[in-house]
C-alpha cells in the first residue's frame, strides 16, 4: 500500500535553519497545522512560537495551514527563520515580559510549561474565532440591512477580508 492510503499517516519533514545550518527531521501528521510544527521546534530549539517564521516553496506558512493544504509531503524541506525583535511590531514591555519567563530545565516541569502554553494558545485561538464570528455576523447584518438593490456595492469591501486580520 501507499502512504496516501492512511490519511492519518505521519510524514517526516526537514526543518532547515539557514543562519546556523541546523537541520532537524520532525514527524508530523499531514492533517495537523503549522502551529503543531512550531511547538515541536519550540521543544527542539526553545524558540518561542511567535518568533518562528516558516516557509515552504517561498510561501510563508500561517499557523492555521495544514500540511495537506500546503502540499507538504513526506521528505519536504521547510525553511525556518527566527524573527528578530526588530521585525516584530510589539512594544518593548511585552518583549521584556516574555524574556523573563524561563523555560524549565527539568523534563517534567518543561512538559507542564509547554502544556500551559498550549492551553494559553488554545484560549487565544478561541477568542480570535469568537471575534471573527462576531465580525462576520455584524457584517452580514449590515449587508442585509444596507442592500435592498443588487448593485454590487455591498459585496466589494476589500478591508473585511479575514486574511488581512493580523494576530501577532
XYZ file of N, CA and C in Angstrom:
504
model
N 0.815 -1.205 0.000
C 0.000 0.000 0.000
C 0.847 1.252 0.000
N 0.274 2.352 -0.420
C 0.993 3.625 -0.431
C 0.733 4.358 0.871
N 1.521 5.373 1.139
C 1.342 6.182 2.348
C 0.015 6.925 2.297
N -0.487 7.248 1.114
C -1.705 8.039 0.962
C -2.941 7.256 1.431
N -2.840 5.933 1.527
C -3.988 5.120 1.916
C -4.463 5.463 3.332
N -3.542 5.880 4.191
C -3.888 6.214 5.566
C -3.831 7.727 5.749
N -4.999 8.393 5.836
C -4.990 9.852 5.940
C -4.332 10.374 7.222
N -4.199 9.501 8.236
C -3.574 9.940 9.476
C -2.096 9.536 9.555
N -1.544 9.086 8.437
C -0.146 8.661 8.428
C 0.765 9.835 8.747
N 1.839 9.543 9.467
C 2.810 10.588 9.770
C 3.730 10.773 8.575
N 4.179 12.003 8.414
C 5.184 12.300 7.398
C 6.378 12.901 8.115
N 7.523 12.829 7.484
C 8.711 13.412 8.073
C 9.101 14.623 7.245
N 9.280 15.768 7.914
C 9.714 16.974 7.226
C 11.082 17.372 7.753
N 11.834 18.047 6.911
C 13.151 18.536 7.300
C 13.005 20.035 7.531
N 13.388 20.487 8.710
C 13.340 21.910 9.003
C 14.762 22.443 8.868
N 14.932 23.394 7.950
C 16.252 23.932 7.646
C 16.373 25.329 8.246
N 17.354 25.510 9.094
C 17.590 26.802 9.724
C 18.877 27.349 9.138
N 18.740 28.245 8.172
C 19.856 28.721 7.360
C 20.987 29.374 8.102
N 20.667 30.264 9.050
C 21.726 31.041 9.691
C 22.714 30.146 10.445
N 22.244 29.025 10.943
C 23.137 28.132 11.675
C 23.238 26.752 11.018
N 22.620 26.618 9.839
C 22.620 25.342 9.121
C 22.208 24.182 10.026
N 21.194 24.419 10.852
C 20.661 23.347 11.706
C 19.549 22.671 10.933
N 19.642 21.400 10.774
C 18.557 20.643 10.163
C 18.039 19.658 11.190
N 16.731 19.499 11.219
C 16.147 18.520 12.128
C 15.008 17.841 11.381
N 14.873 16.552 11.568
C 13.777 15.820 10.956
C 12.694 15.659 12.014
N 11.482 16.110 11.689
C 10.374 16.015 12.637
C 9.228 15.257 11.992
N 8.569 14.451 12.796
C 7.421 13.688 12.292
C 6.152 14.467 12.598
N 5.326 14.654 11.582
C 4.070 15.379 11.734
C 2.980 14.606 11.003
N 1.750 14.948 11.308
C 0.611 14.352 10.613
C 0.163 15.353 9.561
N -0.127 14.898 8.347
C -0.477 15.848 7.282
C -1.773 16.613 7.546
N -2.586 16.136 8.503
C -3.813 16.852 8.873
C -3.537 17.922 9.934
N -2.354 17.891 10.539
C -2.014 18.855 11.580
C -1.682 20.213 10.976
N -1.680 21.222 11.833
C -1.411 22.586 11.381
C 0.069 22.936 11.557
N 0.435 24.028 10.929
C 1.800 24.551 11.036
C 2.116 24.856 12.504
N 1.101 25.272 13.263
C 1.312 25.582 14.686
C 1.853 24.355 15.441
N 1.407 23.155 15.074
C 1.913 21.953 15.752
C 3.403 21.756 15.462
N 3.827 22.101 14.258
C 5.256 22.015 13.926
C 6.034 23.055 14.726
N 5.456 24.245 14.881
C 6.128 25.285 15.668
C 6.322 24.823 17.115
N 5.354 24.073 17.648
C 5.503 23.546 19.011
C 6.680 22.576 19.074
N 6.838 21.748 18.041
C 7.959 20.805 18.012
C 9.285 21.556 17.918
N 9.307 22.633 17.129
C 10.529 23.439 17.010
C 10.845 24.084 18.356
N 9.792 24.540 19.054
C 9.984 25.097 20.399
C 10.632 24.055 21.307
N 10.128 22.817 21.255
C 10.685 21.737 22.088
C 12.139 21.448 21.720
N 12.454 21.527 20.437
C 13.790 21.202 19.932
C 14.800 22.325 20.204
N 14.412 23.571 19.893
C 15.363 24.696 19.941
C 14.992 25.779 20.945
N 13.841 25.631 21.645
C 13.370 26.593 22.643
C 13.241 28.002 22.077
N 12.631 28.102 20.906
C 12.355 29.390 20.275
C 10.850 29.591 20.335
N 10.433 30.694 20.955
C 9.002 30.978 21.122
C 8.269 30.898 19.789
N 7.024 30.414 19.848
C 6.217 30.243 18.633
C 6.068 31.548 17.860
N 5.911 32.653 18.578
C 5.745 33.949 17.927
C 6.996 34.440 17.222
N 8.151 33.871 17.568
C 9.416 34.278 16.944
C 9.778 33.390 15.762
N 8.923 32.428 15.441
C 9.217 31.483 14.367
C 8.531 31.905 13.070
N 9.291 31.858 11.984
C 8.734 32.086 10.652
C 9.084 30.869 9.818
N 8.049 30.203 9.284
C 8.263 29.001 8.487
C 7.820 29.257 7.050
N 8.605 28.731 6.104
C 8.288 28.896 4.687
C 8.440 27.561 3.969
N 7.605 27.384 2.970
C 7.688 26.205 2.120
C 7.505 26.684 0.691
N 8.452 26.344 -0.162
C 8.429 26.776 -1.563
C 8.204 28.288 -1.660
N 8.966 29.041 -0.873
C 8.959 30.512 -0.841
C 7.649 31.128 -0.369
N 6.759 30.336 0.219
C 5.500 30.868 0.755
C 5.558 30.816 2.273
N 5.128 31.918 2.920
C 5.021 31.921 4.381
C 3.925 30.952 4.791
N 4.198 30.180 5.828
C 3.198 29.251 6.347
C 2.506 29.896 7.531
N 1.188 29.987 7.463
C 0.394 30.544 8.559
C 0.085 29.428 9.556
N -0.079 29.789 10.822
C -0.309 28.804 11.884
C -1.465 27.862 11.585
N -2.526 28.371 10.943
C -3.728 27.566 10.717
C -3.633 26.676 9.473
N -2.598 26.841 8.628
C -2.446 25.980 7.447
C -2.167 24.550 7.884
N -2.765 23.573 7.181
C -2.385 22.180 7.433
C -1.307 21.813 6.425
N -0.574 20.761 6.725
C 0.476 20.316 5.806
C -0.152 19.866 4.497
N -1.326 19.243 4.601
C -2.039 18.787 3.417
C -2.442 19.979 2.531
N -2.972 21.056 3.159
C -3.365 22.258 2.415
C -2.198 22.836 1.621
N -1.013 22.781 2.216
C 0.159 23.405 1.604
C 0.943 22.419 0.724
N 0.413 21.211 0.559
C 1.051 20.164 -0.265
C 2.444 19.811 0.251
N 2.578 19.799 1.585
C 3.819 19.390 2.223
C 3.724 17.885 2.423
N 4.656 17.160 1.817
C 4.606 15.696 1.845
C 5.840 15.139 2.540
N 5.884 13.833 2.679
C 6.998 13.145 3.313
C 8.302 13.572 2.655
N 9.262 14.014 3.458
C 10.568 14.411 2.937
C 10.673 15.874 2.528
N 9.576 16.639 2.622
C 9.618 18.062 2.259
C 10.567 18.823 3.184
N 11.176 19.879 2.646
C 12.038 20.747 3.443
C 11.308 22.051 3.707
N 11.223 22.401 4.977
C 10.587 23.646 5.396
C 11.687 24.569 5.897
N 11.690 25.783 5.405
C 12.702 26.768 5.788
C 12.243 27.474 7.063
N 13.150 27.580 8.004
C 12.863 28.212 9.287
C 13.694 29.482 9.426
N 13.065 30.558 9.883
C 13.807 31.774 10.234
C 13.323 32.227 11.597
N 14.273 32.688 12.386
C 13.913 33.249 13.687
C 13.710 34.740 13.477
N 12.512 35.214 13.848
C 12.227 36.638 13.710
C 13.042 37.382 14.754
N 13.658 38.469 14.344
C 14.387 39.276 15.318
C 13.405 40.266 15.931
N 13.696 40.766 17.136
C 12.786 41.730 17.760
C 12.518 42.945 16.868
N 13.470 43.308 16.003
C 13.280 44.444 15.095
C 12.161 44.175 14.094
N 11.968 42.902 13.725
C 10.949 42.544 12.740
C 9.547 42.575 13.324
N 9.441 42.526 14.640
C 8.136 42.424 15.278
C 7.678 43.796 15.737
N 6.398 44.085 15.535
C 5.902 45.381 15.982
C 5.147 45.235 17.294
N 5.836 44.735 18.302
C 5.257 44.652 19.643
C 5.954 45.713 20.481
N 5.329 46.104 21.585
C 6.014 47.109 22.395
C 7.040 46.429 23.295
N 8.035 47.194 23.731
C 9.190 46.621 24.429
C 8.824 45.991 25.764
N 7.818 46.535 26.469
C 7.425 45.968 27.760
C 6.938 44.534 27.593
N 6.185 44.300 26.517
C 5.673 42.955 26.236
C 6.829 41.989 25.971
N 7.840 42.438 25.200
C 9.021 41.613 24.913
C 9.757 41.265 26.205
N 9.913 42.251 27.089
C 10.628 42.022 28.343
C 9.900 40.983 29.193
N 8.571 41.055 29.203
C 7.773 40.102 29.972
C 7.976 38.684 29.449
N 8.044 38.530 28.133
C 8.232 37.220 27.523
C 9.609 36.654 27.874
N 10.635 37.487 27.834
C 12.002 37.028 28.099
C 12.201 36.576 29.545
N 11.453 37.188 30.493
C 11.606 36.839 31.905
C 11.124 35.432 32.213
N 10.199 34.911 31.424
C 9.632 33.592 31.688
C 10.631 32.523 31.271
N 11.237 31.876 32.268
C 12.262 30.871 31.997
C 11.637 29.528 31.646
N 12.239 28.852 30.696
C 11.810 27.506 30.334
C 12.482 26.552 31.319
N 11.673 25.731 31.997
C 12.258 24.823 32.998
C 13.274 23.843 32.400
N 14.320 23.559 33.174
C 15.351 22.604 32.753
C 14.842 21.163 32.898
N 14.128 20.898 33.989
C 13.599 19.580 34.290
C 12.566 19.172 33.232
N 12.690 17.965 32.699
C 11.813 17.497 31.614
C 10.334 17.516 32.008
N 10.015 17.064 33.221
C 8.618 17.026 33.662
C 8.060 18.446 33.797
N 8.866 19.345 34.363
C 8.439 20.745 34.501
C 8.297 21.401 33.133
N 9.205 21.072 32.214
C 9.152 21.636 30.860
C 7.871 21.179 30.157
N 7.519 19.900 30.372
C 6.296 19.371 29.767
C 5.071 20.120 30.303
N 5.035 20.380 31.619
C 3.941 21.140 32.223
C 3.897 22.554 31.643
N 5.077 23.160 31.507
C 5.195 24.516 30.961
C 4.637 24.567 29.533
N 5.006 23.584 28.719
C 4.546 23.542 27.325
C 3.034 23.342 27.281
N 2.508 22.431 28.125
C 1.055 22.215 28.174
C 0.325 23.500 28.544
N 0.896 24.246 29.497
C 0.297 25.520 29.911
C 0.281 26.483 28.721
N 1.389 26.540 27.982
C 1.473 27.429 26.815
C 0.465 27.008 25.745
N 0.308 25.715 25.545
C -0.660 25.217 24.560
C -2.068 25.634 24.967
N -2.392 25.481 26.260
C -3.718 25.906 26.747
C -3.929 27.404 26.525
N -2.885 28.203 26.795
C -2.989 29.652 26.564
C -3.233 29.933 25.078
N -2.507 29.225 24.214
C -2.681 29.387 22.768
C -4.103 29.009 22.357
N -4.602 27.893 22.917
C -5.950 27.448 22.570
C -6.985 28.482 22.982
N -6.818 29.049 24.189
C -7.746 30.096 24.647
C -7.683 31.306 23.715
N -6.474 31.676 23.302
C -6.316 32.822 22.399
C -7.005 32.550 21.065
N -6.844 31.338 20.549
C -7.468 30.975 19.274
C -8.989 31.014 19.402
N -9.523 30.485 20.502
C -10.969 30.510 20.720
C -11.454 31.967 20.734
N -10.702 32.840 21.377
C -11.050 34.260 21.407
C -11.041 34.885 20.023
N -10.037 34.553 19.233
C -9.933 35.073 17.860
C -11.108 34.579 17.027
N -11.433 33.295 17.154
C -12.548 32.726 16.396
C -13.859 33.408 16.804
N -14.044 33.640 18.107
C -15.258 34.311 18.582
C -15.340 35.729 18.005
N -14.199 36.435 17.996
C -14.170 37.785 17.414
C -14.495 37.750 15.929
N -13.932 36.779 15.205
C -14.212 36.655 13.772
C -15.689 36.347 13.527
N -16.256 35.454 14.336
C -17.673 35.099 14.182
C -18.549 36.326 14.430
N -18.206 37.103 15.472
C -18.967 38.317 15.785
C -18.858 39.319 14.635
N -17.640 39.480 14.118
C -17.401 40.396 12.998
C -18.193 39.953 11.768
N -18.174 38.659 11.492
C -18.885 38.118 10.336
C -20.393 38.330 10.498
N -20.889 38.045 11.697
C -22.320 38.218 11.970
C -22.726 39.685 11.783
N -21.906 40.607 12.309
C -22.198 42.041 12.160
C -22.163 42.465 10.698
N -21.174 41.971 9.957
C -21.074 42.373 8.551
C -22.230 41.789 7.731
N -22.709 40.594 8.106
C -23.866 40.011 7.420
C -25.125 40.832 7.718
N -25.302 41.254 8.976
C -26.457 42.082 9.340
C -26.406 43.416 8.586
N -25.205 44.018 8.542
C -25.043 45.292 7.839
C -25.334 45.132 6.351
N -24.888 44.014 5.796
C -25.093 43.744 4.377
C -26.588 43.573 4.087
N -27.276 42.807 4.933
C -28.722 42.588 4.759
C -29.491 43.901 4.876
N -29.134 44.705 5.844
C -29.835 45.950 6.086
C -29.551 47.030 5.060
N -28.386 47.001 4.423
C -27.998 48.104 3.550
C -28.209 47.834 2.064
N -28.478 46.587 1.663
C -28.536 46.315 0.220
C -29.931 45.839 -0.209
N -30.840 46.803 -0.424
C -32.142 46.457 -0.985
C -32.009 46.286 -2.483
N -31.094 47.062 -3.086
C -30.846 46.927 -4.531
C -29.613 46.066 -4.737
N -29.583 45.288 -5.776
C -28.462 44.385 -6.059
C -27.475 45.044 -7.012
N -26.893 46.176 -6.588
C -25.947 46.848 -7.474
C -24.501 46.446 -7.221
N -24.256 45.576 -6.225
C -22.921 45.024 -6.020
C -22.033 45.836 -5.091
N -22.450 47.028 -4.674
C -21.601 47.858 -3.821
C -21.283 47.187 -2.491
N -22.269 46.556 -1.882
C -22.064 45.941 -0.569
C -21.100 44.760 -0.630
N -21.012 44.112 -1.768
C -20.155 42.925 -1.877
C -18.683 43.293 -2.024
N -18.381 44.530 -2.390
C -16.991 44.883 -2.633
C -16.418 45.742 -1.515
N -16.095 45.097 -0.393
C -15.453 45.784 0.718
C -14.139 45.087 1.001
N -13.058 45.559 0.385
C -11.776 44.846 0.472
C -11.203 44.731 1.878
N -11.537 45.614 2.804
C -10.932 45.576 4.127
C -11.607 44.603 5.077
N -12.672 43.928 4.642
C -13.351 42.964 5.513
C -12.793 41.558 5.408
N -11.744 41.367 4.607
C -11.184 40.024 4.398
C -10.520 39.504 5.669
N -10.927 38.296 6.149
C -10.307 37.730 7.350
C -8.797 37.514 7.198
N -8.317 37.336 5.971
C -6.893 37.091 5.772
C -6.060 38.323 6.089
N -6.705 39.492 6.186
C -5.963 40.719 6.476
C -5.845 40.972 7.987
N -6.538 40.179 8.790
C -6.505 40.393 10.248
C -5.182 39.875 10.776
N -4.449 40.744 11.464
C -3.136 40.363 11.992
C -3.304 39.855 13.406
N -2.736 38.691 13.720
C -2.947 38.100 15.040
C -1.639 37.891 15.765
N -0.731 38.846 15.682
C 0.551 38.673 16.387
C 0.535 39.251 17.760
